[in-house]
């Protein structure tokens, strides 16, 4: 019988890839999802799907039953910190041994940025749980470019700031290695791709890979706030995102690390390769 691993947030950008890679490696997968399974990986046979969210202790107890190692990713409202504190208690009581958590670059309980602080506090809750832990601290996902370029326009308030964009397939590969293998306990992996690129450079690379035109426009902050409101985003999330774009514009996210190589013994995927592998999906946005 293959071991079953729990994935919380299996509908998410990284979670869906974690499910796929676990299945492809022949492992069993149980997924806890809040909403209707949205992604193909979850619809594949053999995935045990449970409904529930991080506020539902009963659902969490059922989800962790018989589980040795799990992956967890959620979104980042203030209450996510308290949810994580409660969750690690539930996991410990059930006999879970290892938790691999999707955090973010610059996680720090004392950070000025809400996002970094909330990630830091959730990391701390995990470290204080007594369970084995691995923190995944990625920078921004290359896969965001499959959503952020409708009509070929990257209308974003990123200035000329650069980011060490990472492929979610690499983050998931580290998650799977940490869940299923040894030697990753107590590690906080800072995960980036091989180069720090500006939005202009992304647009140029996407255009070259697809033979179609992608254009970046540096959008004023207020205009971007109005765009997000029009899309129905909540104010706490808009504030969080704008704080992030301020950090991007000042080049704070221009770091490149060797975290993928440390964890997997191979180089991180470059943006050109990402574009080549996703050329059809990039073009579908046009
Ligand atoms: N996007 C990036 O570029 C990026 C970069 C670095 C770090 N991160 C971090 O990665 C994490 C996930 O972000 P993302 O962009 O990957 O979002 P995402 O794709 O929407 O994934 C979040 C997942 O968490 C689930 N979820 C959220 N709140 C939950 C709750 N209360 N209970 C149970 N499940 C819950 C969602 O489930 P449903 O789909 O069922 O609602 C979704 O599957 C965040 O902590 C973010 O800070 C993101």
Coordinates of C-alpha atoms and ligand atoms in Angstrom, one line a residue:
X1 CA 0.0 0.0 0.0
X2 CA 1.5 3.4 -0.9
X3 CA 1.6 6.0 1.8
X4 CA -1.1 8.7 1.7
X5 CA -0.1 12.3 2.0
X6 CA -2.4 15.1 2.9
X7 CA -2.6 18.3 0.8
X8 CA -4.4 21.3 2.2
X9 CA -5.0 23.9 -0.5
X10 CA -4.9 21.4 -3.3
X11 CA -6.9 23.8 -5.6
X12 CA -4.1 26.4 -5.3
X13 CA -1.4 27.3 -7.7
X14 CA 1.2 25.3 -5.9
X15 CA -1.1 22.8 -4.2
X16 CA -2.5 21.4 -7.5
X17 CA 1.1 20.8 -8.7
X18 CA 1.9 19.0 -5.4
X19 CA -1.1 16.7 -5.9
X20 CA 0.0 16.0 -9.5
X21 CA 3.6 15.2 -8.5
X22 CA 2.6 13.0 -5.6
X23 CA 0.2 11.0 -7.9
X24 CA 2.8 10.7 -10.6
X25 CA 5.3 9.3 -8.1
X26 CA 2.8 6.7 -7.1
X27 CA 1.8 8.0 -3.7
X28 CA -1.7 8.2 -2.2
X29 CA -3.2 11.7 -1.9
X30 CA -5.9 13.0 0.4
X31 CA -6.9 16.6 -0.3
X32 CA -8.8 19.0 1.9
X33 CA -10.5 21.7 -0.2
X34 CA -12.8 24.5 0.7
X35 CA -14.6 24.8 -2.6
X36 CA -15.6 22.5 -5.5
X37 CA -12.4 20.8 -6.8
X38 CA -11.4 23.1 -9.6
X39 CA -8.4 21.4 -11.1
X40 CA -7.7 18.3 -13.1
X41 CA -5.2 16.9 -10.6
X42 CA -7.9 16.7 -8.0
X43 CA -10.3 15.0 -10.3
X44 CA -7.9 12.2 -11.0
X45 CA -8.8 8.8 -9.7
X46 CA -7.4 7.8 -6.4
X47 CA -7.5 11.3 -4.8
X48 CA -9.5 11.2 -1.6
X49 CA -11.3 14.6 -1.4
X50 CA -12.5 16.0 1.9
X51 CA -14.4 19.3 2.2
X52 CA -13.6 21.9 4.9
X53 CA -11.5 24.8 5.8
X54 CA -8.9 25.9 8.4
X55 CA -11.7 27.2 10.6
X56 CA -13.4 23.8 10.8
X57 CA -11.7 21.7 13.6
X58 CA -13.8 18.7 12.9
X59 CA -12.9 18.7 9.2
X60 CA -9.2 19.1 10.1
X61 CA -9.3 16.2 12.5
X62 CA -10.8 13.9 9.8
X63 CA -8.2 15.2 7.3
X64 CA -5.2 14.4 9.5
X65 CA -6.4 11.0 10.7
X66 CA -3.7 8.4 9.8
X67 CA -1.5 11.0 8.1
X68 CA 2.3 11.1 8.8
X69 CA 3.3 14.1 6.6
X70 CA 1.3 16.9 5.0
X71 CA 1.5 20.0 2.9
X72 CA -0.5 23.1 3.8
X73 CA -1.1 26.4 1.9
X74 CA -3.8 28.9 2.5
X75 CA -4.4 32.6 1.8
X76 CA -3.2 35.3 4.2
X77 CA -5.9 37.1 6.2
X78 CA -5.1 38.1 9.7
X79 CA -7.0 35.1 11.1
X80 CA -4.7 32.7 9.2
X81 CA -2.2 33.1 12.1
X82 CA -4.7 31.8 14.7
X83 CA -5.9 29.1 12.4
X84 CA -2.3 27.8 12.0
X85 CA -1.8 27.8 15.8
X86 CA -5.0 25.7 16.3
X87 CA -4.1 23.4 13.3
X88 CA -0.7 22.4 14.6
X89 CA -2.3 21.3 17.9
X90 CA -4.8 19.2 16.0
X91 CA -2.1 17.7 13.9
X92 CA 0.1 16.9 16.9
X93 CA -2.7 15.2 18.8
X94 CA -3.5 13.0 15.7
X95 CA 0.1 11.8 15.5
X96 CA 1.2 13.8 12.4
X97 CA 5.0 13.9 12.3
X98 CA 5.9 16.4 9.6
X99 CA 4.4 19.6 8.1
X100 CA 5.6 21.3 4.9
X101 CA 4.1 24.7 4.7
X102 CA 4.0 27.2 1.8
X103 CA 5.3 30.4 3.2
X104 CA 6.9 33.4 1.4
X105 CA 10.2 35.1 0.9
X106 CA 10.9 37.5 3.7
X107 CA 8.7 35.8 6.3
X108 CA 9.4 37.4 9.6
X109 CA 7.2 37.7 12.7
X110 CA 8.6 41.3 13.2
X111 CA 8.3 42.5 9.6
X112 CA 6.5 45.8 8.8
X113 CA 4.7 44.2 5.8
X114 CA 1.5 42.4 6.9
X115 CA 2.2 39.5 4.5
X116 CA 5.7 38.8 5.7
X117 CA 4.6 39.2 9.4
X118 CA 1.7 36.8 9.0
X119 CA 3.9 34.3 7.3
X120 CA 6.5 34.7 10.0
X121 CA 4.0 34.1 12.8
X122 CA 2.6 31.0 11.1
X123 CA 6.1 29.7 10.7
X124 CA 6.8 30.3 14.3
X125 CA 3.5 28.5 15.3
X126 CA 4.8 25.5 13.4
X127 CA 8.3 25.7 14.8
X128 CA 6.9 25.8 18.4
X129 CA 4.6 22.8 17.7
X130 CA 7.3 20.2 18.3
X131 CA 6.6 18.6 14.9
X132 CA 9.1 18.3 12.1
X133 CA 8.7 21.2 9.7
X134 CA 9.9 22.6 6.4
X135 CA 9.2 26.1 5.4
X136 CA 8.9 26.8 1.6
X137 CA 9.7 30.5 1.1
X138 CA 9.2 31.3 -2.6
X139 CA 9.3 34.6 -4.3
X140 CA 6.6 35.3 -6.9
X141 CA 5.2 32.6 -9.1
X142 CA 6.0 32.6 -12.9
X143 CA 2.5 31.0 -13.3
X144 CA 0.9 34.3 -12.3
X145 CA 1.7 35.3 -15.9
X146 CA -0.9 32.8 -17.1
X147 CA -3.5 35.0 -15.3
X148 CA -2.1 38.5 -15.4
X149 CA -1.8 39.2 -19.1
X150 CA -5.4 39.3 -20.4
X151 CA -5.3 40.6 -24.0
X152 CA -1.5 40.5 -23.8
X153 CA -1.5 43.5 -21.4
X154 CA 0.5 43.4 -18.2
X155 CA -1.2 46.4 -16.5
X156 CA 0.6 46.2 -13.1
X157 CA 2.1 48.8 -10.6
X158 CA 5.5 47.1 -10.6
X159 CA 7.7 50.0 -11.9
X160 CA 11.1 48.8 -13.0
X161 CA 11.5 46.5 -10.0
X162 CA 12.8 43.0 -10.6
X163 CA 11.7 39.7 -9.0
X164 CA 13.5 36.3 -8.9
X165 CA 10.4 34.6 -10.4
X166 CA 10.0 30.9 -9.6
X167 CA 8.1 28.1 -11.4
X168 CA 5.5 26.5 -9.1
X169 CA 6.6 23.1 -10.4
X170 CA 9.9 23.7 -8.6
X171 CA 8.2 24.7 -5.4
X172 CA 6.0 21.6 -5.6
X173 CA 9.0 19.4 -6.3
X174 CA 10.6 20.7 -3.1
X175 CA 7.3 20.2 -1.2
X176 CA 7.1 16.6 -2.4
X177 CA 10.8 15.9 -1.6
X178 CA 10.3 17.3 1.9
X179 CA 7.1 15.4 2.6
X180 CA 8.2 12.0 1.2
X181 CA 12.0 12.1 1.9
X182 CA 14.4 12.8 4.7
X183 CA 16.9 15.6 5.3
X184 CA 14.5 18.5 4.9
X185 CA 13.4 18.8 8.5
X186 CA 14.1 22.2 10.2
X187 CA 14.9 23.8 6.8
X188 CA 13.6 27.1 5.5
X189 CA 14.2 27.0 1.8
X190 CA 14.4 30.5 0.1
X191 CA 13.1 29.6 -3.4
X192 CA 13.7 31.7 -6.5
X193 CA 14.3 31.1 -10.2
X194 CA 17.7 31.6 -11.7
X195 CA 17.3 35.3 -12.6
X196 CA 15.7 38.5 -11.3
X197 CA 13.5 40.0 -14.1
X198 CA 11.4 43.1 -14.4
X199 CA 7.9 43.1 -15.9
X200 CA 9.3 44.6 -19.0
X201 CA 11.7 41.7 -19.4
X202 CA 8.9 39.2 -18.7
X203 CA 6.8 40.8 -21.5
X204 CA 9.7 40.7 -23.9
X205 CA 10.4 37.0 -23.1
X206 CA 6.8 36.1 -23.4
X207 CA 6.6 37.9 -26.8
X208 CA 9.7 36.1 -28.0
X209 CA 8.5 32.7 -26.9
X210 CA 5.1 33.0 -28.4
X211 CA 5.7 35.2 -31.4
X212 CA 2.8 37.3 -30.1
X213 CA 2.8 40.8 -28.5
X214 CA 2.8 41.2 -24.7
X215 CA 3.0 44.8 -23.4
X216 CA 3.8 46.0 -19.9
X217 CA 2.3 49.2 -18.6
X218 CA 3.4 50.5 -15.2
X219 CA 0.0 51.4 -13.6
X220 CA -0.4 54.1 -11.0
X221 CA -1.3 52.7 -7.5
X222 CA -4.7 54.3 -7.3
X223 CA -5.7 53.0 -10.7
X224 CA -4.6 49.5 -9.7
X225 CA -6.6 49.7 -6.5
X226 CA -9.7 50.7 -8.5
X227 CA -9.0 47.8 -11.0
X228 CA -8.8 45.3 -8.1
X229 CA -12.0 46.7 -6.5
X230 CA -13.8 46.3 -9.8
X231 CA -12.7 42.6 -9.8
X232 CA -14.4 42.2 -6.4
X233 CA -11.3 41.8 -4.3
X234 CA -11.6 42.5 -0.6
X235 CA -9.8 45.6 0.9
X236 CA -7.5 43.6 3.2
X237 CA -6.2 41.7 0.1
X238 CA -5.8 44.9 -2.0
X239 CA -3.8 46.5 0.8
X240 CA -1.6 43.5 1.1
X241 CA -1.0 43.4 -2.7
X242 CA -0.2 47.1 -2.9
X243 CA 2.3 46.8 -0.1
X244 CA 4.0 44.0 -2.1
X245 CA 4.1 46.2 -5.3
X246 CA 5.8 48.9 -3.2
X247 CA 8.5 46.5 -2.3
X248 CA 8.8 45.3 -5.9
X249 CA 9.1 48.8 -7.2
X250 CA 12.0 49.5 -4.8
X251 CA 13.7 46.3 -6.0
X252 CA 13.4 44.5 -2.6
X253 CA 12.4 41.3 -4.3
X254 CA 15.2 41.1 -6.8
X255 CA 17.0 38.3 -4.9
X256 CA 18.2 35.2 -6.5
X257 CA 18.9 32.2 -4.3
X258 CA 20.1 28.6 -4.7
X259 CA 17.2 27.1 -2.6
X260 CA 15.9 24.8 -5.3
X261 CA 19.4 23.4 -5.8
X262 CA 19.9 22.9 -2.1
X263 CA 16.7 21.0 -1.8
X264 CA 16.7 19.0 -5.1
X265 CA 20.3 19.0 -6.3
X266 CA 19.3 20.6 -9.6
X267 CA 19.0 24.1 -11.0
X268 CA 15.7 26.0 -10.8
X269 CA 13.6 26.4 -14.0
X270 CA 14.3 29.6 -16.0
X271 CA 11.6 31.9 -17.3
X272 CA 12.3 31.0 -21.0
X273 CA 11.6 27.4 -20.2
X274 CA 8.4 28.3 -18.4
X275 CA 7.3 30.3 -21.4
X276 CA 8.2 27.5 -23.8
X277 CA 6.3 24.9 -21.7
X278 CA 3.2 27.2 -21.4
X279 CA 3.2 28.9 -24.8
X280 CA -0.3 27.7 -25.6
X281 CA -1.7 28.9 -22.2
X282 CA 0.0 32.3 -22.6
X283 CA -1.5 32.7 -26.1
X284 CA -5.0 31.7 -24.8
X285 CA -5.0 35.0 -22.8
X286 CA -4.8 37.1 -25.9
Ligands
LIG1 N1 1.1 33.9 -5.7 C1 2.4 34.1 -5.5 O1 3.1 34.6 -6.4 C2 3.0 33.8 -4.2 C3 4.3 34.0 -4.0 C4 4.9 33.6 -2.8 C5 4.1 33.1 -1.7 N2 2.8 33.0 -2.0 C6 2.0 32.4 -0.8 O2 1.4 31.2 -1.2 C7 0.2 31.0 -0.5 C8 -0.9 30.6 -1.5 O3 -1.1 31.7 -2.4 P1 -1.5 31.4 -3.8 O4 -1.3 32.7 -4.6 O5 -0.9 30.2 -4.3 O6 -3.1 31.3 -3.7 P2 -4.0 30.2 -4.3 O7 -3.5 29.7 -5.6 O8 -5.4 30.8 -4.3 O9 -3.9 29.0 -3.2 C9 -4.5 29.1 -1.9 C10 -5.2 27.8 -1.6 O10 -5.5 27.9 -0.2 C11 -6.8 27.5 0.0 N3 -7.3 28.2 1.1 C12 -7.3 29.5 1.4 N4 -7.8 29.8 2.6 C13 -8.2 28.6 3.1 C14 -8.8 28.2 4.3 N5 -9.2 29.1 5.2 N6 -9.0 26.9 4.5 C15 -8.6 26.0 3.6 N7 -8.1 26.3 2.4 C16 -7.8 27.6 2.2 C17 -7.6 27.8 -1.3 O11 -8.6 26.9 -1.4 P3 -9.9 27.1 -2.5 O12 -9.3 27.3 -3.8 O13 -10.7 25.9 -2.3 O14 -10.6 28.4 -2.0 C18 -6.5 27.6 -2.4 O15 -6.5 26.3 -2.8 C19 -0.1 32.3 0.2 O16 0.2 32.2 1.6 C20 0.8 33.3 -0.5 O17 1.3 34.3 0.4 C21 2.2 33.3 -3.1

